[in-house]
mmCIF file of C-alpha atoms in Angstrom:
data_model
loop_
_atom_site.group_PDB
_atom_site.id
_atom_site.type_symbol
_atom_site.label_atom_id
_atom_site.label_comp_id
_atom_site.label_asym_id
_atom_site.label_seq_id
_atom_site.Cartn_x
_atom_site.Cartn_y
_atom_site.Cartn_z
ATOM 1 C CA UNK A 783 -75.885 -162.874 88.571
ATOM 2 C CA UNK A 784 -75.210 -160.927 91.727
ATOM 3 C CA UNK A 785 -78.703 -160.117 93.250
ATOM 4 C CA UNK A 786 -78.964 -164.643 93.171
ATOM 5 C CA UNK A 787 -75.465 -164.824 94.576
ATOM 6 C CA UNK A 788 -75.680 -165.994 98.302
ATOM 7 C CA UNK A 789 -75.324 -163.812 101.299
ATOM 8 C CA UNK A 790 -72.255 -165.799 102.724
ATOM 9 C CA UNK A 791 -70.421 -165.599 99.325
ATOM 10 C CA UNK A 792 -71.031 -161.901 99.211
ATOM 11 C CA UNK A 793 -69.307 -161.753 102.595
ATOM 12 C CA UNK A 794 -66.360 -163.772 102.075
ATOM 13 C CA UNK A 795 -65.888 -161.930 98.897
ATOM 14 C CA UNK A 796 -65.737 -158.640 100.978
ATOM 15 C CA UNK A 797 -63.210 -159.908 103.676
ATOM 16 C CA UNK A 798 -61.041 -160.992 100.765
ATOM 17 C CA UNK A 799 -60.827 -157.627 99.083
ATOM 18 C CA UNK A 800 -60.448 -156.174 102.500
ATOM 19 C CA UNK A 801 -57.675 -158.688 103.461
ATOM 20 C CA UNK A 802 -55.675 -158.402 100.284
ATOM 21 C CA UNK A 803 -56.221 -154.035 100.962
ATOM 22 C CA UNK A 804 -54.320 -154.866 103.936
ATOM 23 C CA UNK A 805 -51.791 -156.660 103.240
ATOM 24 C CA UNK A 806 -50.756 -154.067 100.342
ATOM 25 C CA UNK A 807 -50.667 -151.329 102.142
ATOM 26 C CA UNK A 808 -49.268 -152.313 105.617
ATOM 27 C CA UNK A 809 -47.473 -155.178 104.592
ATOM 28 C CA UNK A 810 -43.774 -152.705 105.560
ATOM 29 C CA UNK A 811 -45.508 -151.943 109.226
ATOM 30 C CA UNK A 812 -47.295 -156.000 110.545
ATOM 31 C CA UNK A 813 -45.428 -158.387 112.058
ATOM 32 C CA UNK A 814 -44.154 -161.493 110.170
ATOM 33 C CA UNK A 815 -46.692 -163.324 111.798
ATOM 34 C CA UNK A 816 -49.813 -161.831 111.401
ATOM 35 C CA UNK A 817 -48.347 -161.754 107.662
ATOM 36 C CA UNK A 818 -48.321 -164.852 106.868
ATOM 37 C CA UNK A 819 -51.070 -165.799 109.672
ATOM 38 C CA UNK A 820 -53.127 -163.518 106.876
ATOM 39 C CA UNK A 821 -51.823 -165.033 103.773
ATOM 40 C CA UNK A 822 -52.904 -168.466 105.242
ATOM 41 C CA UNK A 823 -56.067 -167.396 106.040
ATOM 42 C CA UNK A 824 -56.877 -165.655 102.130
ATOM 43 C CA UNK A 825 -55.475 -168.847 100.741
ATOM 44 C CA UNK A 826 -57.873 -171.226 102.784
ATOM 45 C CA UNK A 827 -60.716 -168.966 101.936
ATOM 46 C CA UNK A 828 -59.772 -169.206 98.493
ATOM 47 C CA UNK A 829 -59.708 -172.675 98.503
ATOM 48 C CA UNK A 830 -62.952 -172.801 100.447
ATOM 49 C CA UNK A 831 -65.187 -170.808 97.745
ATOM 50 C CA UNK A 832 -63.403 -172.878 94.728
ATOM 51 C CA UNK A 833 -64.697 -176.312 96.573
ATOM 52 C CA UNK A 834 -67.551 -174.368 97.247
ATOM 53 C CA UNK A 835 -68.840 -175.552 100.588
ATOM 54 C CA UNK A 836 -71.184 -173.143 102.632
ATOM 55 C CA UNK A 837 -69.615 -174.939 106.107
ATOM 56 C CA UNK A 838 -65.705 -173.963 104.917
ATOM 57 C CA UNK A 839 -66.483 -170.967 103.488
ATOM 58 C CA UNK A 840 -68.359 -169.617 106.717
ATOM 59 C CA UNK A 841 -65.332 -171.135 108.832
ATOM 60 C CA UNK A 842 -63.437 -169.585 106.503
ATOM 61 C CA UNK A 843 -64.309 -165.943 106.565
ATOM 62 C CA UNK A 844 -64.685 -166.642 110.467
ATOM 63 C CA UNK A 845 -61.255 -166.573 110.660
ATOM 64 C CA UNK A 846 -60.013 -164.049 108.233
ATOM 65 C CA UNK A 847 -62.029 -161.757 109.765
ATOM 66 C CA UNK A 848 -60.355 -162.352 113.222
ATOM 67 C CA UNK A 849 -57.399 -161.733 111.750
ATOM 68 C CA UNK A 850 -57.957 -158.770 110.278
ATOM 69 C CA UNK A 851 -59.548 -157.031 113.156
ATOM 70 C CA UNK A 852 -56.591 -158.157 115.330
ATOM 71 C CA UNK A 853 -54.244 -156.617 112.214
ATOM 72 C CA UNK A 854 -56.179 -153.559 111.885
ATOM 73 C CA UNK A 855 -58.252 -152.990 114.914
ATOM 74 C CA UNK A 856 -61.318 -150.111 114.932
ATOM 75 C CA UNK A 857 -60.144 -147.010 116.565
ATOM 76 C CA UNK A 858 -61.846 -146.023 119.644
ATOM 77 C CA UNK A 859 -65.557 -144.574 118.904
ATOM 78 C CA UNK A 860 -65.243 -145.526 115.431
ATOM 79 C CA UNK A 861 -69.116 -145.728 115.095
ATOM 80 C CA UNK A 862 -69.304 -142.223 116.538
ATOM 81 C CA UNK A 863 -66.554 -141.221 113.959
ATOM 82 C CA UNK A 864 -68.614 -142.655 110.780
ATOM 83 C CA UNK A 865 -71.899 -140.966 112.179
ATOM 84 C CA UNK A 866 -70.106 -137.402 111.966
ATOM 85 C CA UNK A 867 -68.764 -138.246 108.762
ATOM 86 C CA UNK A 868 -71.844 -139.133 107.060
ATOM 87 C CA UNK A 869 -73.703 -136.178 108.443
ATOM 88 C CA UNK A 870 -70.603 -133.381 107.717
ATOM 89 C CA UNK A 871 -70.653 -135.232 104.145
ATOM 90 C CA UNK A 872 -74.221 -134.407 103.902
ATOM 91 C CA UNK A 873 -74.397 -130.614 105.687
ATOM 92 C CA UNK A 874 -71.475 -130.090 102.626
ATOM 93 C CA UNK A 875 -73.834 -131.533 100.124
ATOM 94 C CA UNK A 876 -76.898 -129.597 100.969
ATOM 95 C CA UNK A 877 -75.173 -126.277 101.703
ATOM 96 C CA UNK A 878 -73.689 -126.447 98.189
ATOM 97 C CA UNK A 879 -76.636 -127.540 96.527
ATOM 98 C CA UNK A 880 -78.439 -124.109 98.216
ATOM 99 C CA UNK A 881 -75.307 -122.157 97.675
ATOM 100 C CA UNK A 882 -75.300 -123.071 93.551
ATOM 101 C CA UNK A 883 -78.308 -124.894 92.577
ATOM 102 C CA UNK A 884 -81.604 -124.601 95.023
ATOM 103 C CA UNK A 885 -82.314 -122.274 97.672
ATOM 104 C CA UNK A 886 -85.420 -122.801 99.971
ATOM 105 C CA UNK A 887 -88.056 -119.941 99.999
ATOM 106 C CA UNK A 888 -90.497 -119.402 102.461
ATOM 107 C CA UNK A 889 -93.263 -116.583 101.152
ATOM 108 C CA UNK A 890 -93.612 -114.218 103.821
ATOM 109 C CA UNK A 891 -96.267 -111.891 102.442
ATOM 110 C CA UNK A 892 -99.804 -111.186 100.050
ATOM 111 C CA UNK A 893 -98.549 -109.582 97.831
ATOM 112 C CA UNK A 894 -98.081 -112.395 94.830
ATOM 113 C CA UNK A 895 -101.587 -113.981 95.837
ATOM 114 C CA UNK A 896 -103.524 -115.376 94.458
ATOM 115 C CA UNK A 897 -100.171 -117.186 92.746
ATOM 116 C CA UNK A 898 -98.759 -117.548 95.967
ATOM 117 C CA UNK A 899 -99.290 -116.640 99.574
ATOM 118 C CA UNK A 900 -98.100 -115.908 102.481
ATOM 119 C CA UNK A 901 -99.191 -116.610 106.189
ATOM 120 C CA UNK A 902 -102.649 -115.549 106.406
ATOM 121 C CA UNK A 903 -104.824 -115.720 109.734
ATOM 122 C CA UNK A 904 -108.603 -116.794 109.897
ATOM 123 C CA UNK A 905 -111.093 -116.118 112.839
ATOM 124 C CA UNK A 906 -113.492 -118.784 113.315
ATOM 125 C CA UNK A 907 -115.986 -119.229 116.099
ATOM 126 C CA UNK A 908 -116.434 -122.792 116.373
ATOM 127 C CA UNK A 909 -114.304 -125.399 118.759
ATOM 128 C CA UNK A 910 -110.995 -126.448 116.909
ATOM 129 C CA UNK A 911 -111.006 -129.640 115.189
ATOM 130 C CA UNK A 912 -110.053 -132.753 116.722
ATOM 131 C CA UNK A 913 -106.184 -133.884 116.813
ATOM 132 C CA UNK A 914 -106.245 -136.153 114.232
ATOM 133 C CA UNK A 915 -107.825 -133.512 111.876
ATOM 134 C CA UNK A 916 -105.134 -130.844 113.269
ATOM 135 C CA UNK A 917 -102.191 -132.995 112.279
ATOM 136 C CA UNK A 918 -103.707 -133.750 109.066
ATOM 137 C CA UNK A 919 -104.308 -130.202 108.409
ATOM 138 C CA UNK A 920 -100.655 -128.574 108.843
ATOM 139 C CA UNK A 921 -99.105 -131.731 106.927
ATOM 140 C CA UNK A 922 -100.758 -131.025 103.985
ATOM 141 C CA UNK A 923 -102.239 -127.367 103.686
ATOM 142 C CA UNK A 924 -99.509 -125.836 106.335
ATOM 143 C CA UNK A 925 -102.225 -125.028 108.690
ATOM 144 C CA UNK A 926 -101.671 -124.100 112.162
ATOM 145 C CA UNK A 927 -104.927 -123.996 114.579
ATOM 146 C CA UNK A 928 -105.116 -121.858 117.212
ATOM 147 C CA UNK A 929 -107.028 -121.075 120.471
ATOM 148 C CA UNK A 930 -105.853 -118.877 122.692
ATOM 149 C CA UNK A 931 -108.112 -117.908 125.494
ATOM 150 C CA UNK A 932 -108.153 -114.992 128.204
ATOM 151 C CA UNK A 933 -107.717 -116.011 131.542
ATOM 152 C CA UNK A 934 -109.423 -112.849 133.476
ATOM 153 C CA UNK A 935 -110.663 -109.625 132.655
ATOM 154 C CA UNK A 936 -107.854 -107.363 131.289
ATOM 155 C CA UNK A 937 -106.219 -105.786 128.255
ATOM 156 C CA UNK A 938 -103.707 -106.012 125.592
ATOM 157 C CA UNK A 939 -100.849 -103.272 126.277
ATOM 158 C CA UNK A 940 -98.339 -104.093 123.420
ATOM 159 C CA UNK A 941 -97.520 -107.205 120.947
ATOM 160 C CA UNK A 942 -93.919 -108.657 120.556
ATOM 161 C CA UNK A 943 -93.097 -110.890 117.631
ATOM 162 C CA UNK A 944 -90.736 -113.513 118.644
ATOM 163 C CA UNK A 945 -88.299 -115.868 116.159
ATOM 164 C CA UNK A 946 -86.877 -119.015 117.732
ATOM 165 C CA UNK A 947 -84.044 -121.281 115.596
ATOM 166 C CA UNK A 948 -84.521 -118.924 112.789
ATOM 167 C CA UNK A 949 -87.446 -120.692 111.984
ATOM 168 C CA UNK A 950 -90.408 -120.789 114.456
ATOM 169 C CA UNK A 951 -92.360 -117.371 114.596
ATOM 170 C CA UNK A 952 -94.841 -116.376 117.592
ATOM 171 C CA UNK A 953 -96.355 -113.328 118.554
ATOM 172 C CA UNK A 954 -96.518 -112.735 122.579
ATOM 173 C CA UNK A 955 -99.642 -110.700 123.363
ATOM 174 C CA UNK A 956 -98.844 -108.485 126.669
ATOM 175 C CA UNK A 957 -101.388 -107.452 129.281
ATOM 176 C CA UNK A 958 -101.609 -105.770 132.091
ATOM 177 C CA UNK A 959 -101.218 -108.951 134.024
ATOM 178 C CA UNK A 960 -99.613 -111.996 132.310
ATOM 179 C CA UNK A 961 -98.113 -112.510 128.176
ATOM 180 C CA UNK A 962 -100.187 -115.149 126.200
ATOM 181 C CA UNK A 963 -98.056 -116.852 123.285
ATOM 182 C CA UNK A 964 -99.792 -117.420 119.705
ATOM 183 C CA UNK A 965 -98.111 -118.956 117.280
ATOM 184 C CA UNK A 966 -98.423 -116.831 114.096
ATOM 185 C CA UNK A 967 -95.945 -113.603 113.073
ATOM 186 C CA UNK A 968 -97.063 -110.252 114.434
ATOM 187 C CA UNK A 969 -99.041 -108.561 111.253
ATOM 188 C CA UNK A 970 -101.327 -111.776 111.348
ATOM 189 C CA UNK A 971 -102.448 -111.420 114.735
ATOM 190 C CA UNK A 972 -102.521 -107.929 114.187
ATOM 191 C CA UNK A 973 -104.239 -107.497 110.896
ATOM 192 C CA UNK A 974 -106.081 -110.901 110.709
ATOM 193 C CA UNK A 975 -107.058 -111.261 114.396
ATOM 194 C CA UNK A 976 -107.183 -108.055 115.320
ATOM 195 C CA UNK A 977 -105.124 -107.868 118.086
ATOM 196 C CA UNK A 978 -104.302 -104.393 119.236
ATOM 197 C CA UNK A 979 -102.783 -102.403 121.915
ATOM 198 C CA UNK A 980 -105.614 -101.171 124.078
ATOM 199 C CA UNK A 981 -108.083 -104.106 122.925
ATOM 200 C CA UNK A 982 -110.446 -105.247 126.068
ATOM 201 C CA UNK A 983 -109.921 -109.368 127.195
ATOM 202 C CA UNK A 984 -112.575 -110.779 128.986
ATOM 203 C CA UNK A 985 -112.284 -113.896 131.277
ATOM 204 C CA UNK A 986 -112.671 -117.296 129.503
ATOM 205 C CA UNK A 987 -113.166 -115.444 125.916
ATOM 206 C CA UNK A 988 -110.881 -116.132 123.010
ATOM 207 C CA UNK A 989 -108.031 -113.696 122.247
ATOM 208 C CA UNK A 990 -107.062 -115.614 119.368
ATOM 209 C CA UNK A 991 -109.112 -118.356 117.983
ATOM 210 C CA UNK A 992 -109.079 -119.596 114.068
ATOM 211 C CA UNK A 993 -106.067 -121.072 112.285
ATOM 212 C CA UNK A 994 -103.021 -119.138 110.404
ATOM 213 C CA UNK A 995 -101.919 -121.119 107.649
ATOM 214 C CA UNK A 996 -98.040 -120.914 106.395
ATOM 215 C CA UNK A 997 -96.116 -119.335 103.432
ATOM 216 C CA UNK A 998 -95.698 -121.153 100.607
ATOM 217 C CA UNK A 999 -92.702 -122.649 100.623
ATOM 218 C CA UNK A 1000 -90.625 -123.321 97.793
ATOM 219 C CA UNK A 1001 -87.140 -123.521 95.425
ATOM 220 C CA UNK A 1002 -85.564 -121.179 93.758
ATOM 221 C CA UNK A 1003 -83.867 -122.288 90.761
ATOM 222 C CA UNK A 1004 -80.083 -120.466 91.102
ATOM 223 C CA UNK A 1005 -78.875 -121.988 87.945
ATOM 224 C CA UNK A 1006 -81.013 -120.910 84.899
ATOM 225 C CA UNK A 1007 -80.528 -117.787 85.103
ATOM 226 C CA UNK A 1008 -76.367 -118.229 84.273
ATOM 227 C CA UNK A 1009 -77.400 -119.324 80.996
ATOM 228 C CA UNK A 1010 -80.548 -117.460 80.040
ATOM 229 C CA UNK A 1011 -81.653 -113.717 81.146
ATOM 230 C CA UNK A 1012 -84.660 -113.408 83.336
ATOM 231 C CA UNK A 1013 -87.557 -112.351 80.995
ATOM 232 C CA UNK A 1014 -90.920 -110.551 81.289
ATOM 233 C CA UNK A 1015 -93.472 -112.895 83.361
ATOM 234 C CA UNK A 1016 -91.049 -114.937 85.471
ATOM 235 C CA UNK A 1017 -91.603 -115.399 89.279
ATOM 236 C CA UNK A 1018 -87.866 -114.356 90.530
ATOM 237 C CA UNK A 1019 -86.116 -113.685 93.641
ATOM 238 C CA UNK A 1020 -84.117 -111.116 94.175
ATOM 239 C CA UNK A 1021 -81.484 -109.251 96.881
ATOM 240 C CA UNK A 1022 -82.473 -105.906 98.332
ATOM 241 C CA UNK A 1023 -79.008 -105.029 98.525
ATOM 242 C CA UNK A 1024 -78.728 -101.209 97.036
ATOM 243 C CA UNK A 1025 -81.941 -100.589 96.547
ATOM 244 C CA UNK A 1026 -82.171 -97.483 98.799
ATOM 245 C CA UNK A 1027 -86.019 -96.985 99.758
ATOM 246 C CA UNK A 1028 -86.131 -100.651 101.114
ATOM 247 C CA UNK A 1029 -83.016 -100.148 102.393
ATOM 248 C CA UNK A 1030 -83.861 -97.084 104.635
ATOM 249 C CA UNK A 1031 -86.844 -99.071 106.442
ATOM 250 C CA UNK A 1032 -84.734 -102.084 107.274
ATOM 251 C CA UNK A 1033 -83.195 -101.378 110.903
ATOM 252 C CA UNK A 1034 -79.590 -101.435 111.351
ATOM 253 C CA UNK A 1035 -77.537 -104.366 110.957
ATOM 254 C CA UNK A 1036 -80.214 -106.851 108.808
ATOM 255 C CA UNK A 1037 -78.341 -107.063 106.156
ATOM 256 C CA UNK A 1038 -80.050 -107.768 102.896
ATOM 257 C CA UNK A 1039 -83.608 -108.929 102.304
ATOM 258 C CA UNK A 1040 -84.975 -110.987 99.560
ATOM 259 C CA UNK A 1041 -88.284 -109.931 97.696
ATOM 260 C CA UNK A 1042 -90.460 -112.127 95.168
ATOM 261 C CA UNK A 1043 -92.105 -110.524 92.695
ATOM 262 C CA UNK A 1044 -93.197 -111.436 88.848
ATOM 263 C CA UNK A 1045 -90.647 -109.219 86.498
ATOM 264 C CA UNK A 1046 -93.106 -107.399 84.219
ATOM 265 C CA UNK A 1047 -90.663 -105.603 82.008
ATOM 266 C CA UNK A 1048 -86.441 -105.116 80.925
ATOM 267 C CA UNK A 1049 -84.347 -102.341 80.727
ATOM 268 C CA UNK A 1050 -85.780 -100.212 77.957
ATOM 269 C CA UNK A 1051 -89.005 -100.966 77.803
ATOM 270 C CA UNK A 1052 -91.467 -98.244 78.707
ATOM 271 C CA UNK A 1053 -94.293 -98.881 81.244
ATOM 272 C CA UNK A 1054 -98.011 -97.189 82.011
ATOM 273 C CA UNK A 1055 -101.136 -98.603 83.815
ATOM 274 C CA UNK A 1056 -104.349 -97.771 83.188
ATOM 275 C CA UNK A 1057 -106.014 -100.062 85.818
ATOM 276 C CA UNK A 1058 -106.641 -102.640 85.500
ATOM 277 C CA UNK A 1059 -103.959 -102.869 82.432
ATOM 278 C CA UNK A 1060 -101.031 -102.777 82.570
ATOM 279 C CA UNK A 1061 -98.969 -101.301 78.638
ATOM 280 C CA UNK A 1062 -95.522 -102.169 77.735
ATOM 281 C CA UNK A 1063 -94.130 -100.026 74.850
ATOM 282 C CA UNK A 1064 -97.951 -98.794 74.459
ATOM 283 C CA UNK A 1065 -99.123 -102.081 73.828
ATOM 284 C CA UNK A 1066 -101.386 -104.794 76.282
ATOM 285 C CA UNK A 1067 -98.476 -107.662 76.600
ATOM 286 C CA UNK A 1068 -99.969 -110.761 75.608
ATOM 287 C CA UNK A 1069 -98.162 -113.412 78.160
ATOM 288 C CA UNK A 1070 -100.898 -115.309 79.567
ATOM 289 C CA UNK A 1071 -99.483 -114.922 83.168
ATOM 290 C CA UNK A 1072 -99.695 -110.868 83.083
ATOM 291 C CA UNK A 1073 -103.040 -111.427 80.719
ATOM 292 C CA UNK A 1074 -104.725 -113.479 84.249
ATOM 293 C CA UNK A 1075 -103.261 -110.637 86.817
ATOM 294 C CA UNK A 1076 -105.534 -107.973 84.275
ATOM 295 C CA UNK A 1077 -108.431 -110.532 84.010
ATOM 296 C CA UNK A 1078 -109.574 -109.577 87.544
ATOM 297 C CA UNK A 1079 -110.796 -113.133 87.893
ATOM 298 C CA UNK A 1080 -110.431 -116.313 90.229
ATOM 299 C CA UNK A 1081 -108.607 -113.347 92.933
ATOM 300 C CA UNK A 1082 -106.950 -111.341 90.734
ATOM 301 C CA UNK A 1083 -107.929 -107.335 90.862
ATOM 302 C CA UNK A 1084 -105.427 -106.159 88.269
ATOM 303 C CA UNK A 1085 -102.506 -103.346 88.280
ATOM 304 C CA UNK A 1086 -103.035 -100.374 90.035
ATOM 305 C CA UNK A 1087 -101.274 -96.777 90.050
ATOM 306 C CA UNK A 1088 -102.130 -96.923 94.294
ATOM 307 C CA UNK A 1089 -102.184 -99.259 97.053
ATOM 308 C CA UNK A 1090 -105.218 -100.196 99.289
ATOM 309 C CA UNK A 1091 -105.173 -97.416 101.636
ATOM 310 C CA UNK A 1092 -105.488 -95.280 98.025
ATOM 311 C CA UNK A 1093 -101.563 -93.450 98.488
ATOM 312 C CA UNK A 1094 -100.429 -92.969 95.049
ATOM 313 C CA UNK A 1095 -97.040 -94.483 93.617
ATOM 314 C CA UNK A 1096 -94.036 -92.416 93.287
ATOM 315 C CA UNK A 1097 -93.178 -94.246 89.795
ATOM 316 C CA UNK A 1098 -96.821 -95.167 87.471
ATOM 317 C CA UNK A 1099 -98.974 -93.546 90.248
ATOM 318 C CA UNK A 1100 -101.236 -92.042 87.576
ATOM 319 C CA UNK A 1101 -102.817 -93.660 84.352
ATOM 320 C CA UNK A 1102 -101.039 -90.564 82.542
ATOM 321 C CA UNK A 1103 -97.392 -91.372 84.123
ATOM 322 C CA UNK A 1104 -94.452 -93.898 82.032
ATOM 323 C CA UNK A 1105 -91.643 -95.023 83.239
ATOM 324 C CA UNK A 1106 -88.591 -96.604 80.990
ATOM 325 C CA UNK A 1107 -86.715 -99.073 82.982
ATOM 326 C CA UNK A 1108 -82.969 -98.488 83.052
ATOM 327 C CA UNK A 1109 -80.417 -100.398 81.194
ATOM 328 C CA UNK A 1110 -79.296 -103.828 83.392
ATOM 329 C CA UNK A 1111 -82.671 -103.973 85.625
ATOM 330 C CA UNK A 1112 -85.940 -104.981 86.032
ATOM 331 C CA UNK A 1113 -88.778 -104.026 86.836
ATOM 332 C CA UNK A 1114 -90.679 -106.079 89.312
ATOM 333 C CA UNK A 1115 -94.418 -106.049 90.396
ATOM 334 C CA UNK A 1116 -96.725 -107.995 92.577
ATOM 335 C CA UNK A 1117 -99.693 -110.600 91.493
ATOM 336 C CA UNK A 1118 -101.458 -108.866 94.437
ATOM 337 C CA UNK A 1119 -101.101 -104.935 93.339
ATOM 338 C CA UNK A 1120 -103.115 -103.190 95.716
ATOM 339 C CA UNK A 1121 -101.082 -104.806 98.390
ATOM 340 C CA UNK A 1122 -97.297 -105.233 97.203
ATOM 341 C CA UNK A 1123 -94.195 -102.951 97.426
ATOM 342 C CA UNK A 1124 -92.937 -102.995 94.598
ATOM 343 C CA UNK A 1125 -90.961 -101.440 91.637
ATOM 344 C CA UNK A 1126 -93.376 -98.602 91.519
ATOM 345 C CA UNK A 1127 -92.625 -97.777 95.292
ATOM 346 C CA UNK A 1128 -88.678 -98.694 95.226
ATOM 347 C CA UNK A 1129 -87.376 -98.745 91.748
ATOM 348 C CA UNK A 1130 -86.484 -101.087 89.488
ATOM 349 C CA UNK A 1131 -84.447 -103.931 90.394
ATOM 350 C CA UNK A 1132 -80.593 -104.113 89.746
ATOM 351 C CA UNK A 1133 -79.361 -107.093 87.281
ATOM 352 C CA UNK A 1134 -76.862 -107.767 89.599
ATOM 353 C CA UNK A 1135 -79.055 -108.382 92.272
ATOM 354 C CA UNK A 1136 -81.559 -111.181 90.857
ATOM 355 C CA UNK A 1137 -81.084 -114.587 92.754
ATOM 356 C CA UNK A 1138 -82.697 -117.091 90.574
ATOM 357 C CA UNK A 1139 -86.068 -118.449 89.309
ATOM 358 C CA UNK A 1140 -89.092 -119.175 91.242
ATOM 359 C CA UNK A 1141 -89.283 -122.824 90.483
ATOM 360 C CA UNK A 1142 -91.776 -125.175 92.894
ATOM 361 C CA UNK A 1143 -94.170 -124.961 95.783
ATOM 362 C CA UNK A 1144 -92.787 -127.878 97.723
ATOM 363 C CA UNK A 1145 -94.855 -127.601 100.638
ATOM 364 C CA UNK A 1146 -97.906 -127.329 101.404
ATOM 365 C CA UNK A 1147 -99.190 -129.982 99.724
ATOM 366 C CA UNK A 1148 -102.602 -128.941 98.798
ATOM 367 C CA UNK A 1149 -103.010 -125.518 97.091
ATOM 368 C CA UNK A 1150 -100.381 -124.286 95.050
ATOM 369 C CA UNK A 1151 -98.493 -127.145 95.189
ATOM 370 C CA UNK A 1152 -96.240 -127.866 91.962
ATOM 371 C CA UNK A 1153 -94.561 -125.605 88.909
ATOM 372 C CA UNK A 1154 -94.651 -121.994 89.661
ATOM 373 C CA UNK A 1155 -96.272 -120.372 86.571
#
């Protein structure tokens, strides 16, 4: 069997195949000598592994393997070469596996909680947690503490969000005299931590202290969807592309956005809400996931014909209005309908622009972590 084969037979196996590789294919280019220098060299280490003696074989291989480096020496930074290889090999692989199969996620708003959030800031008044705890707490719940604290009396004067590597987010908080960095987008330490232009600092008091915890993050199934439509209580993804009311509040030159939403009804079905229910073709829908958004239980509030600050909806802004969703789209609405732009704000959403299937919350750990339902 080859796992009880020993290591040294293993080896001299490998030299052999490489040897004979050789000698195939630049047999027309090596000198006479190191051919038959070669062939004298596979023959004794054939010989060698028939008698089967560990000291002849080793001896064996020794030398064929001196040989062969001197026939077929390693270009210069060969390791170097490899390395790049490998790790092209792989940027291929994961770029088409995003491009076709998976995309990441990250969540960046409420507006599908309690199913999923995004980042969310929370005050606190005690010290911060010790290191250990810190660590422990953005490995597995994504959780980011923060303590930010004035250094003399002053004032905040603006706020500045700032995006490094595409990745990491910070807000810097200007004042009259110096710019403090927290690490959390701009609406959190606005809206969470109510950070503000004209907002009094006084030396040695907190300007930010509490943690922000991160998006969930997550895949996006881009492969489903070729073989079955998207249908009524699915978590999808979707492009922004055409969709003119989001489209006339992104600033020039951002290209596309993507939105997550739950797709509450097809083209041709007819929509009302009556808060907190929400009637497709007259009727309740009975799909458990739309069933817990109406329960207004365990977070959920329910549909709604306004948002939060109580502005009515252009489309199903009254318990009176319907809407029938054109032929080829979707309509799209938030878990979190008091707070989430949605298809009754921008329209339903074009076939042609759905990505793919909310699939898994890979990260954080704790929380949502698992099967998007």
């Amino acid at each position: 069997m080859l796992f009880l084969t020993p290591s040294y037979r293993k080896e001299a196996k490998l030299v052999l195949r490489a040897a004979r590789k050789l000698l195939r294919y630049r047999r027309d280019i090596l000198p006479d000598k190191q051919i038959i220098g070669l062939r004298e060299a596979i023959t004794r280490l054939e010989v060698a592994m028939r008698k089967n003696s560990r000291e002849d074989i080793t001896a064996a291989t020794e030398k064929l393997h001196g040989l062969f480096d001197q026939a077929a020496p390693r270009p210069p930074l060969a390791g170097l070469r490899e390395n790049t290889e490998v790790i092209l090999v792989a940027l291929v692989i994961a770029l088409g596996v995003r491009a076709y199969f998976l995309q990441p996620f990250k969540i960046p708003t409420g507006s599908m909680q309690p199913t999923l959030y995004g980042v969310t800031g929370t005050p606190t008044v005690e010290p911060l947690p010790s290191w250990p705890v810190r660590i422990a707490d953005f490995v597995l719940r994504g959780r980011t503490w923060i303590d930010v604290t004035a250094d003399a009396d002053d004032s905040v004067i603006g706020l500045r969000e700032v995006t490094r590597f595409h990745f990491f987010t910070s807000t810097e908080v200007i004042t009259r005299t110096r710019t403090y960095t927290v690490p959390a987008p701009l609406n959190v330490v606005r809206t969470d931590f109510k950070i503000y232009p004209g907002r009094p600092l006084l030396a040695g008091q907190p300007i930010v202290r509490g943690h922000a915890d991160s998006g969930d993050q997550l895949f996006v199934d881009k492969v489903s969807y070729n073989f079955v439509r998207p249908k009524p209580g699915d978590v999808f993804v979707f492009r922004t592309t055409g969709i003119r009311r989001i489209e006339a509040g992104i600033a020039p030159g951002m290209g596309s956005q993507y939105y997550i939403k739950r797709l509450a009804a097809q083209g041709g079905q007819t929509l009302r809400i009556d808060p907190p229910n929400l009637y497709v073709n007259g009727e309740i829908p009975q799909l458990p996931v739309l069933q817990r958004v109406m329960s207004c239980r365990d977070g959920y509030a329910g549909y709604s014909n306004s948002s939060a600050g109580g502005g009515a909806f252009p489309i199903l802004g009254s318990p009176e209005a319907e809407y029938t969703v054109p032929r080829a789209s979707y309509f799209a609405l938030g878990d979190n309908s008091y707070h989430s732009s949605d298809s009754r704000y921008f329209g339903p959403v074009p076939e042609g622009n759905v990505v793919g299937r909310g699939l898994v919350v890979y990260w954080p750990f704790l929380g949502r972590w698992g099967l998007i339902n």
